XYZ file of C-alpha atoms in Angstrom:
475
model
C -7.194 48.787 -8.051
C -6.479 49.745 -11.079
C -5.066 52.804 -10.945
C -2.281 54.146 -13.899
C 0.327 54.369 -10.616
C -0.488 50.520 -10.671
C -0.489 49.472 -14.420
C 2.248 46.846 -15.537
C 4.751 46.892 -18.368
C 6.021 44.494 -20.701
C 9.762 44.062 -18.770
C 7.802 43.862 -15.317
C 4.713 40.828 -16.924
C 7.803 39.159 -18.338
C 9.753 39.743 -15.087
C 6.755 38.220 -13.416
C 6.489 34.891 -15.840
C 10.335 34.843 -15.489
C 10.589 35.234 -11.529
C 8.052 33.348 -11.025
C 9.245 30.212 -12.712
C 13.166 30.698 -11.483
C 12.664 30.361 -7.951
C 13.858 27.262 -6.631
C 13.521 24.324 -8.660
C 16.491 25.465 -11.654
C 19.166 25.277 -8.348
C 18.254 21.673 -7.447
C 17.409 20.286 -10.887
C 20.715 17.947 -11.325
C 19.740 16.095 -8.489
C 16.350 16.441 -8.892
C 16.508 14.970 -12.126
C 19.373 11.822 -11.614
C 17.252 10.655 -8.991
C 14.577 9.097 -11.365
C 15.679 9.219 -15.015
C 18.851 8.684 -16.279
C 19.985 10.693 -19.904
C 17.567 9.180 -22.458
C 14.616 9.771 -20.165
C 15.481 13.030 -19.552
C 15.941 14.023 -22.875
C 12.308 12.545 -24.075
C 10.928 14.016 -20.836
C 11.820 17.904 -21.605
C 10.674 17.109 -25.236
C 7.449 16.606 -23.882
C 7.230 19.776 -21.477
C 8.553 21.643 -24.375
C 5.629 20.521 -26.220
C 2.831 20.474 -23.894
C 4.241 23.135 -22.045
C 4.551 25.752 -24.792
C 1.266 24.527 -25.749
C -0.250 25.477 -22.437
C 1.820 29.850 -23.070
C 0.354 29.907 -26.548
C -3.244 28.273 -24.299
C -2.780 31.752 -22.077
C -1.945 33.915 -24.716
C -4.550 32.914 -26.618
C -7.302 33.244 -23.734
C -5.795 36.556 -23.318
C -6.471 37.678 -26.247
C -9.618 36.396 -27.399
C -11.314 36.737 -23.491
C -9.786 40.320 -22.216
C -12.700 40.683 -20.272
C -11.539 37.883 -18.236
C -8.990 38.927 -16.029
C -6.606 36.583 -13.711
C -7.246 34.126 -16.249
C -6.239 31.052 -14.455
C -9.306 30.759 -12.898
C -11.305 32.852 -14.624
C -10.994 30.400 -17.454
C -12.687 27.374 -15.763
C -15.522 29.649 -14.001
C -16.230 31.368 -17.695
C -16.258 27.519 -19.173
C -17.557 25.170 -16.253
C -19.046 26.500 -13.985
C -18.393 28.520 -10.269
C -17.754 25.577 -8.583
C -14.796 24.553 -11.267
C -13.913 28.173 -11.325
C -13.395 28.199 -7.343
C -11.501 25.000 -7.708
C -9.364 26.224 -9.790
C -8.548 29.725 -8.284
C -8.200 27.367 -5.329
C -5.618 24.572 -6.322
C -3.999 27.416 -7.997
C -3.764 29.735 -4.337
C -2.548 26.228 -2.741
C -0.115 25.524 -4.842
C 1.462 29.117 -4.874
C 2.033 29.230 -1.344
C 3.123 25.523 -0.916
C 5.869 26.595 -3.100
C 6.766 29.810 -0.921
C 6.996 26.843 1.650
C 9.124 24.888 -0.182
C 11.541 28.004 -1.503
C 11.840 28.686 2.237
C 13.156 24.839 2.876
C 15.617 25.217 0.229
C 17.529 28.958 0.697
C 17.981 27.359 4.362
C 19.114 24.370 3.107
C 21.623 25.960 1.131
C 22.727 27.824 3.961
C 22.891 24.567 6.130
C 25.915 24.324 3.642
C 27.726 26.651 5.457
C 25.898 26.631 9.020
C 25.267 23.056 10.176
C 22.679 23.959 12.466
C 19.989 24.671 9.749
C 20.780 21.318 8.284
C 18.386 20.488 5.066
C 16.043 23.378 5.909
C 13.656 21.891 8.352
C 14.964 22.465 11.594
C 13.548 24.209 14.664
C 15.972 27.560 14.193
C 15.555 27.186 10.379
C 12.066 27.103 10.429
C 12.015 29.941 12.983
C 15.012 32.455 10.666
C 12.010 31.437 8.036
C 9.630 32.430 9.848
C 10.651 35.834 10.088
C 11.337 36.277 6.812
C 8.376 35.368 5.944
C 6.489 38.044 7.695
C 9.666 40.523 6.279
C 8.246 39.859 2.811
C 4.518 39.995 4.550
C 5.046 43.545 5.223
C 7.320 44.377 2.161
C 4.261 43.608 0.076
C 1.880 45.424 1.984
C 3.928 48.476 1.052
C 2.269 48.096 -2.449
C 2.323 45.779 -5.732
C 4.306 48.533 -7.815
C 7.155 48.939 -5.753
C 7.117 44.857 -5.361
C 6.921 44.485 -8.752
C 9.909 47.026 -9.259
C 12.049 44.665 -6.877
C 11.486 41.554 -8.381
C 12.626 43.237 -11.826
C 15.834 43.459 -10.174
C 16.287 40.215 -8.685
C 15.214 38.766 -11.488
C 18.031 40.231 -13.476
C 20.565 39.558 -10.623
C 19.398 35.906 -10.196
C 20.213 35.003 -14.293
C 23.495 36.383 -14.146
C 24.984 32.915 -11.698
C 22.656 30.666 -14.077
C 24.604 32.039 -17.894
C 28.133 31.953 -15.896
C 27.231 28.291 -14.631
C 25.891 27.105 -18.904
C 29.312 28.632 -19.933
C 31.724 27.238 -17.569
C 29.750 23.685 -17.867
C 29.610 23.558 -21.636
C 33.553 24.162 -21.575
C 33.383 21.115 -18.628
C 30.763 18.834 -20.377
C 32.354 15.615 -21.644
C 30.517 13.345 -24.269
C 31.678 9.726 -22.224
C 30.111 10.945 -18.882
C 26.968 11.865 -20.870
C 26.456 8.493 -22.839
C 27.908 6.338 -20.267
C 24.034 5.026 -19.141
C 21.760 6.517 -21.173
C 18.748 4.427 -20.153
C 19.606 3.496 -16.811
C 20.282 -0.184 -17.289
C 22.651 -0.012 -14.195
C 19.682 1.479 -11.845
C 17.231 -1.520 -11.967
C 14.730 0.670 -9.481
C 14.594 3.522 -12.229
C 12.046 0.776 -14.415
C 11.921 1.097 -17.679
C 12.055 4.497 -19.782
C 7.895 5.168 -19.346
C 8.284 4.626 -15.792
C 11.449 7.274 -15.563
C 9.880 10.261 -17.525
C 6.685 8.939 -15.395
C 8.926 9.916 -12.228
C 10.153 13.535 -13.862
C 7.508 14.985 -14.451
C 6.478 16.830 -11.828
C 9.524 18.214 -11.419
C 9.317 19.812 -14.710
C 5.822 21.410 -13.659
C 7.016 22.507 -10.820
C 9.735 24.220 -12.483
C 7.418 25.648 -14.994
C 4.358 26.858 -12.513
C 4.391 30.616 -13.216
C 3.636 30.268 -16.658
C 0.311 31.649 -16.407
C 1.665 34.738 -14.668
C 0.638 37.418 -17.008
C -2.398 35.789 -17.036
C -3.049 36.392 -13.444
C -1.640 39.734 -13.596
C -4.214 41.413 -16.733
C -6.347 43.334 -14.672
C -3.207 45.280 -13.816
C -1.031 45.259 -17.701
C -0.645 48.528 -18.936
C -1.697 46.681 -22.404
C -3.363 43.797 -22.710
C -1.867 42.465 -25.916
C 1.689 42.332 -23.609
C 0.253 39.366 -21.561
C 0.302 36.834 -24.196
C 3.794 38.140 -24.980
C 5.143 38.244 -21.393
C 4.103 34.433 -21.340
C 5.440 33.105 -24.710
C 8.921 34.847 -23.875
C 9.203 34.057 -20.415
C 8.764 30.669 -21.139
C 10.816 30.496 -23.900
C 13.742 31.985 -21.952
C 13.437 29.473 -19.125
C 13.119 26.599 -20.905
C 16.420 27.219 -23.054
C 17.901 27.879 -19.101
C 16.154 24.678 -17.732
C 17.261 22.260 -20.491
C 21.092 23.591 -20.866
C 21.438 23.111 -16.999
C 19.965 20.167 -16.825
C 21.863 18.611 -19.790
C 24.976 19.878 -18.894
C 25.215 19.055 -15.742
C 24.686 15.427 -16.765
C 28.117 15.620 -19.037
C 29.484 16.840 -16.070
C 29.238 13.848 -13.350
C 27.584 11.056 -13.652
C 24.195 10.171 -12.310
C 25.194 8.540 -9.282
C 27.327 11.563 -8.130
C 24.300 13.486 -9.214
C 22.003 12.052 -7.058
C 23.381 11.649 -4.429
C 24.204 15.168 -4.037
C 22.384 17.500 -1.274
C 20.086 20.169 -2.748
C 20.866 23.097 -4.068
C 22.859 20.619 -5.753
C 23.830 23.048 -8.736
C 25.894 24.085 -5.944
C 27.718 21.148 -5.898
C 28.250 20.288 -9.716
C 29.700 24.238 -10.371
C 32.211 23.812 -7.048
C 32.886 19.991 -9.338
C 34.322 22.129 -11.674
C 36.265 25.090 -10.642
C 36.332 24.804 -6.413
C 34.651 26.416 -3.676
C 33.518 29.599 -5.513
C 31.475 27.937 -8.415
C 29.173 26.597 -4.685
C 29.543 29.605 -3.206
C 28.297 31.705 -6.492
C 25.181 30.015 -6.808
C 24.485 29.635 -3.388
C 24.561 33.809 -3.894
C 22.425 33.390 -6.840
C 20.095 30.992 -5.297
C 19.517 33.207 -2.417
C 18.365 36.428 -4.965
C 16.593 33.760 -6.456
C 14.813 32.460 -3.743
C 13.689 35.996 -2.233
C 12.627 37.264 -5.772
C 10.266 34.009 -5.388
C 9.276 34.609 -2.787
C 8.250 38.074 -3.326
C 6.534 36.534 -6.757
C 4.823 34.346 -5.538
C 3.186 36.361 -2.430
C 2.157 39.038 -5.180
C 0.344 35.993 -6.972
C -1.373 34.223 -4.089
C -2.759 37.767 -2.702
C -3.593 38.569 -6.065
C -5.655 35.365 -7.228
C -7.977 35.514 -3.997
C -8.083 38.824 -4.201
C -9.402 38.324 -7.813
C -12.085 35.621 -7.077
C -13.291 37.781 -3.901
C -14.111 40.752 -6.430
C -16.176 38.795 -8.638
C -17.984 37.014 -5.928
C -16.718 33.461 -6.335
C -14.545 34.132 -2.994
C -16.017 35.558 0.158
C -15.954 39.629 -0.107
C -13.534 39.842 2.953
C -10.878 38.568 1.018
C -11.512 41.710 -1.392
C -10.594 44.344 0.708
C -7.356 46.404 0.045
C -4.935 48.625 2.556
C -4.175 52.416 1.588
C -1.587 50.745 -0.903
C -4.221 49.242 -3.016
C -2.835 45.578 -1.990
C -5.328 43.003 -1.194
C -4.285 42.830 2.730
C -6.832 40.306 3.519
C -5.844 37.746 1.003
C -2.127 38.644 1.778
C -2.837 38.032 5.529
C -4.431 34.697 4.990
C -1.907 33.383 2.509
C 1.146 34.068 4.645
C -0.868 32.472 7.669
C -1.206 29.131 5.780
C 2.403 28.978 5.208
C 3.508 29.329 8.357
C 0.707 26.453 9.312
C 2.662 24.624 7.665
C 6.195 25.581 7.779
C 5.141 24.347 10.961
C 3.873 20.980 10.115
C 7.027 20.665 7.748
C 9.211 21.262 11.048
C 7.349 18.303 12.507
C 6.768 15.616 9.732
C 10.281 16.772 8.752
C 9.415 17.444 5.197
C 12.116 17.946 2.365
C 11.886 20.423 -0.361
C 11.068 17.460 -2.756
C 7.992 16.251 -1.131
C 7.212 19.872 -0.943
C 7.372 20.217 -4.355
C 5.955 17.336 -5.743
C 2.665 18.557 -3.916
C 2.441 21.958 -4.910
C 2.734 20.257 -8.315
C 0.266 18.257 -8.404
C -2.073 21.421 -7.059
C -1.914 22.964 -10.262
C -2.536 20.520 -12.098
C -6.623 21.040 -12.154
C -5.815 24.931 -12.677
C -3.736 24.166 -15.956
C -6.644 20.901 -17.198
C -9.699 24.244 -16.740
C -7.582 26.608 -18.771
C -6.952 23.729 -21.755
C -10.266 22.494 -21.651
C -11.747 26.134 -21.830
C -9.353 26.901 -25.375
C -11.213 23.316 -26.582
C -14.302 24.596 -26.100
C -13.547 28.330 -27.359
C -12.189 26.414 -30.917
C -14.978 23.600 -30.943
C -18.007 26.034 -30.365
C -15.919 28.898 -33.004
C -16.796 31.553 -30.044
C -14.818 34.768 -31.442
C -13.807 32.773 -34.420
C -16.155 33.959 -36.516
C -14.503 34.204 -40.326
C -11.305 32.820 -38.801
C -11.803 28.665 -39.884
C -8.326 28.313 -40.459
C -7.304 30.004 -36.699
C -10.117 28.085 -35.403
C -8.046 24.806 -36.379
C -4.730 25.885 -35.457
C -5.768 27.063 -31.828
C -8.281 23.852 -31.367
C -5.237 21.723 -32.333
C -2.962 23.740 -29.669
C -5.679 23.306 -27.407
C -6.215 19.586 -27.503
C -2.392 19.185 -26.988
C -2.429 21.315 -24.341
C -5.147 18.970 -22.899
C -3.897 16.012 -23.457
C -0.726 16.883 -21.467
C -2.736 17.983 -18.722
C -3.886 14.458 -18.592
C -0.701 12.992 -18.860
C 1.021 14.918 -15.688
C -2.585 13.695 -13.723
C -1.171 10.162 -14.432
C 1.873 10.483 -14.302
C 1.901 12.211 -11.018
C -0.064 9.083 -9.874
C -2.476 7.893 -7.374
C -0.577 9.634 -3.808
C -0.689 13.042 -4.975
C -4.248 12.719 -6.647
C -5.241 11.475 -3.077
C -2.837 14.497 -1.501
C -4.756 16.942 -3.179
C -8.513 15.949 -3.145
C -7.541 16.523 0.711
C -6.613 20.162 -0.098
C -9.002 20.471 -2.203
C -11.861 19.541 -0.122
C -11.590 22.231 2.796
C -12.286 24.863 0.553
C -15.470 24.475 0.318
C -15.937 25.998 3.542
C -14.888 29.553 1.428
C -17.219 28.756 -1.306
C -20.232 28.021 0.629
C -19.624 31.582 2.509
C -19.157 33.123 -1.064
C -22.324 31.633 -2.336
C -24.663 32.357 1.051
C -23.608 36.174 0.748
C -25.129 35.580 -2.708
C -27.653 34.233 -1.721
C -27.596 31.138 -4.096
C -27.612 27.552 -4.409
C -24.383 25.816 -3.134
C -24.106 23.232 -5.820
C -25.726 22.230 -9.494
C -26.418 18.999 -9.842
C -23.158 18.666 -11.728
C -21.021 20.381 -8.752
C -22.730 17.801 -6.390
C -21.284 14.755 -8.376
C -17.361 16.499 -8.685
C -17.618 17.692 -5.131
C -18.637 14.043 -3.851
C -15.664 12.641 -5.825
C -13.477 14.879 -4.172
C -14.366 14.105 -1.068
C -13.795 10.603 -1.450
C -10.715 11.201 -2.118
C -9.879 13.217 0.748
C -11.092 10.354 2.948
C -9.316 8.174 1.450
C -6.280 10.510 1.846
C -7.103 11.011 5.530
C -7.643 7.130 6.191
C -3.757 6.797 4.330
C -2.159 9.480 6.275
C -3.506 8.416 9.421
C -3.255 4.841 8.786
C 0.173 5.205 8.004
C -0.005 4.083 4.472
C 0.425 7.826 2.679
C 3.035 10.399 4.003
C 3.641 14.114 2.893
């Protein structure tokens, strides 16, 4: 597991954080965006992620430097803080919400090829789902081949993937004009936007789902060659993609107007480069997207195999899930992640599911993850554990903390009641996995504690169930 074959640079953690977070979500942002906010809103809404999000890297880096003993952090974090049943919920939301994503990546790169070949239309049907399908299980078995040489790829398509992104920020800032920009800026011509709470209510999980990846180091420090270079990968990555977020979205707002925005068909960055110059700008990104997209997808099936495989070897998942091939990659793990989404690349096929709704769950998935990790920096700071002689550090990384926190709370409202519901239902199954992971340990299921969460959650999942079936709740 650990071998020095296996150990992780700087460029390839930073290459993870960065190909990680471009995936998807940077191609469809214009429309993505228009749809609920109009300029203002957007503008307060990525000062906020700026702030709570870069609150949440230096949240990581922190944890990585002051725990080093706990490795794939994400989960880690809330187990170390809160308890095993918080620390399987966690790895869990976090495993969900990885592969949902793979399942929504998968929508999209055949959606953008619907562009040019009608019959995959927006990515969901039958023969797109079934090209996806093999894909899928082409990355399945690319993986399997070992997480160096995956890691090695996704250097390069991370690279390649930029490249379309700085040509698009040049040729729009040279497009961008200032009476297309300021010609609504709060939306008083879209009544069904609400006011400007209720807009940067409605964009905010698309601005975690760009940013899930963050905590890739993290996830990743068993395996860095150093483990100061984890809290570096993640403050850089994330510094990178935000600057590439905000210019695209901004631009692309001085470039049509939010109507045309939003009313375009995803990859709709597509759309607003071919605006500009003609058929190539589309054509370009649809290139770009497509590099993108499988350097995702290679990402993110590294991450899911790697976060149960993580959980398994410290007991909170069951040990099967701990067992790796002649490559040293957790096959197990890799064999049940890739089985989930094509459960429901089949279920997407049927309920015809877009890449939004796809999204917007995986977002709100992560969102108990990233609340475990903040809350575990409060009580680091609060308590002074490793702080000793550091008062002044203690402050500055408890105030961090708390803002961390405190956004974490915000995206749970702001994502509102139907995705809280959505995911208690995900979140409940999994305690099939814990109670096998417990019995082999021959322990108590629950504290006392762990009853009262786990009842909550299933609540909610009932009350999810009752929606969906009632009609009342859709995916």
């Amino acid at each position: 597991m650990s071998e020095p074959g296996q150990k992780l640079r700087l460029g390839a953690l930073i290459a993870l954080v960065v190909g990680s977070m471009i995936g998807g979500g940077i191609f469809s942002l214009p429309q993505n965006m228009a749809a609920r906010a109009d300029v203002g809103a957007v503008l307060i809404g990525w000062a906020i992620t700026a702030v709570g999000m870069l609150a949440l890297a230096f949240v990581f880096q922190t944890l990585a430097n002051r725990k080093p003993e706990l490795d794939s952090g994400v989960y880690a974090y809330a187990k170390a803080g809160f308890g095993d049943y918080m620390g399987f919920s966690s790895a869990w939301g976090y495993w969900i919400s990885a592969w949902l994503g793979n399942v929504g990546y998968f929508v999209l790169l055949f959606s953008t090829l619907g562009f040019y070949f009608p019959v995959f239309g927006e990515g969901n049907t039958p023969i797109a789902i079934g090209c996806a399908s093999l894909l899928l299980w082409a990355v399945h078995f690319l993986v399997l081949r070992g997480i160096k040489e995956a890691a090695f790829i996704n250097q390069v398509t991370t690279v390649a993937k930029v490249v379309p992104l700085l040509i698009f920020i040049v040729i729009a800032a040279f497009a961008f004009r200032a009476d297309i920009f300021t010609r609504d800026i709060w939306g008083l011509s879209n009544p069904q936007f609400g006011n400007v709470l209720d807009q940067v209510r409605n964009m905010m999980l698309v601005t975690v789902f760009v940013f899930i990846g963050i905590e890739g180091a993290s996830v990743y420090s068993g395996r860095a060659q150093r483990r100061s270079d984890v809290g570096k990968a993640t403050v850089i990555g994330f510094l990178g993609v935000l600057a590439l977020l905000v210019l695209v979205n901004v631009l692309s707002l001085g470039v049509m107007t939010q109507p045309e925005l939003a009313g375009l068909q995803n990859p709709s960055l597509a759309s607003v480069l071919e605006h500009i110059v003609g058929p190539w700008g589309a054509l370009l990104i649809s290139i770009g997207l497509a590099i993108s997209l499988l350097g995702a997808l290679l990402s993110w099936a590294l991450l899911c195999a790697e976060i149960l495989f993580a959980t398994a070897r410290d007991k909170t998942m069951p040990r099967f899930l701990a067992k790796e091939n002649a490559n040293h990659v957790p096959a197990n793990a890799l064999w049940l992640t890739n089985c989930m989404i094509q459960g429901f690349l089949l279920i997407t096929l049927f309920s015809a599911g877009t890449y939004t709704s796809l999204i917007y769950l995986a977002s709100s998935m992560i969102l108990v993850p990233y609340l475990w990790s903040a809350a575990y920096a409060v009580l680091l700071a609060v308590r002074a554990d490793t702080y000793a002689g550091q008062a002044a550090l203690r402050r500055k990384d408890l105030l961090v903390a708390l803002v961390a926190l405190l956004y974490a709370v915000w995206l749970l409202y702001a994502g509102g009641l139907k995705y809280l519901l959505l995911s208690a239902l995900l979140y409940a199954p999994g305690v099939i996995l814990f109670a096998r992971a417990k019995h082999e340990q021959g322990q108590t299921l629950f504290t006392t504690w762990e009853k009262l969460i786990f009842a909550a959650v299933l609540a909610g999942a009932a009350l999810a169930a009752y929606a969906l079936y009632s009609g009342l709740l859709s995916l």
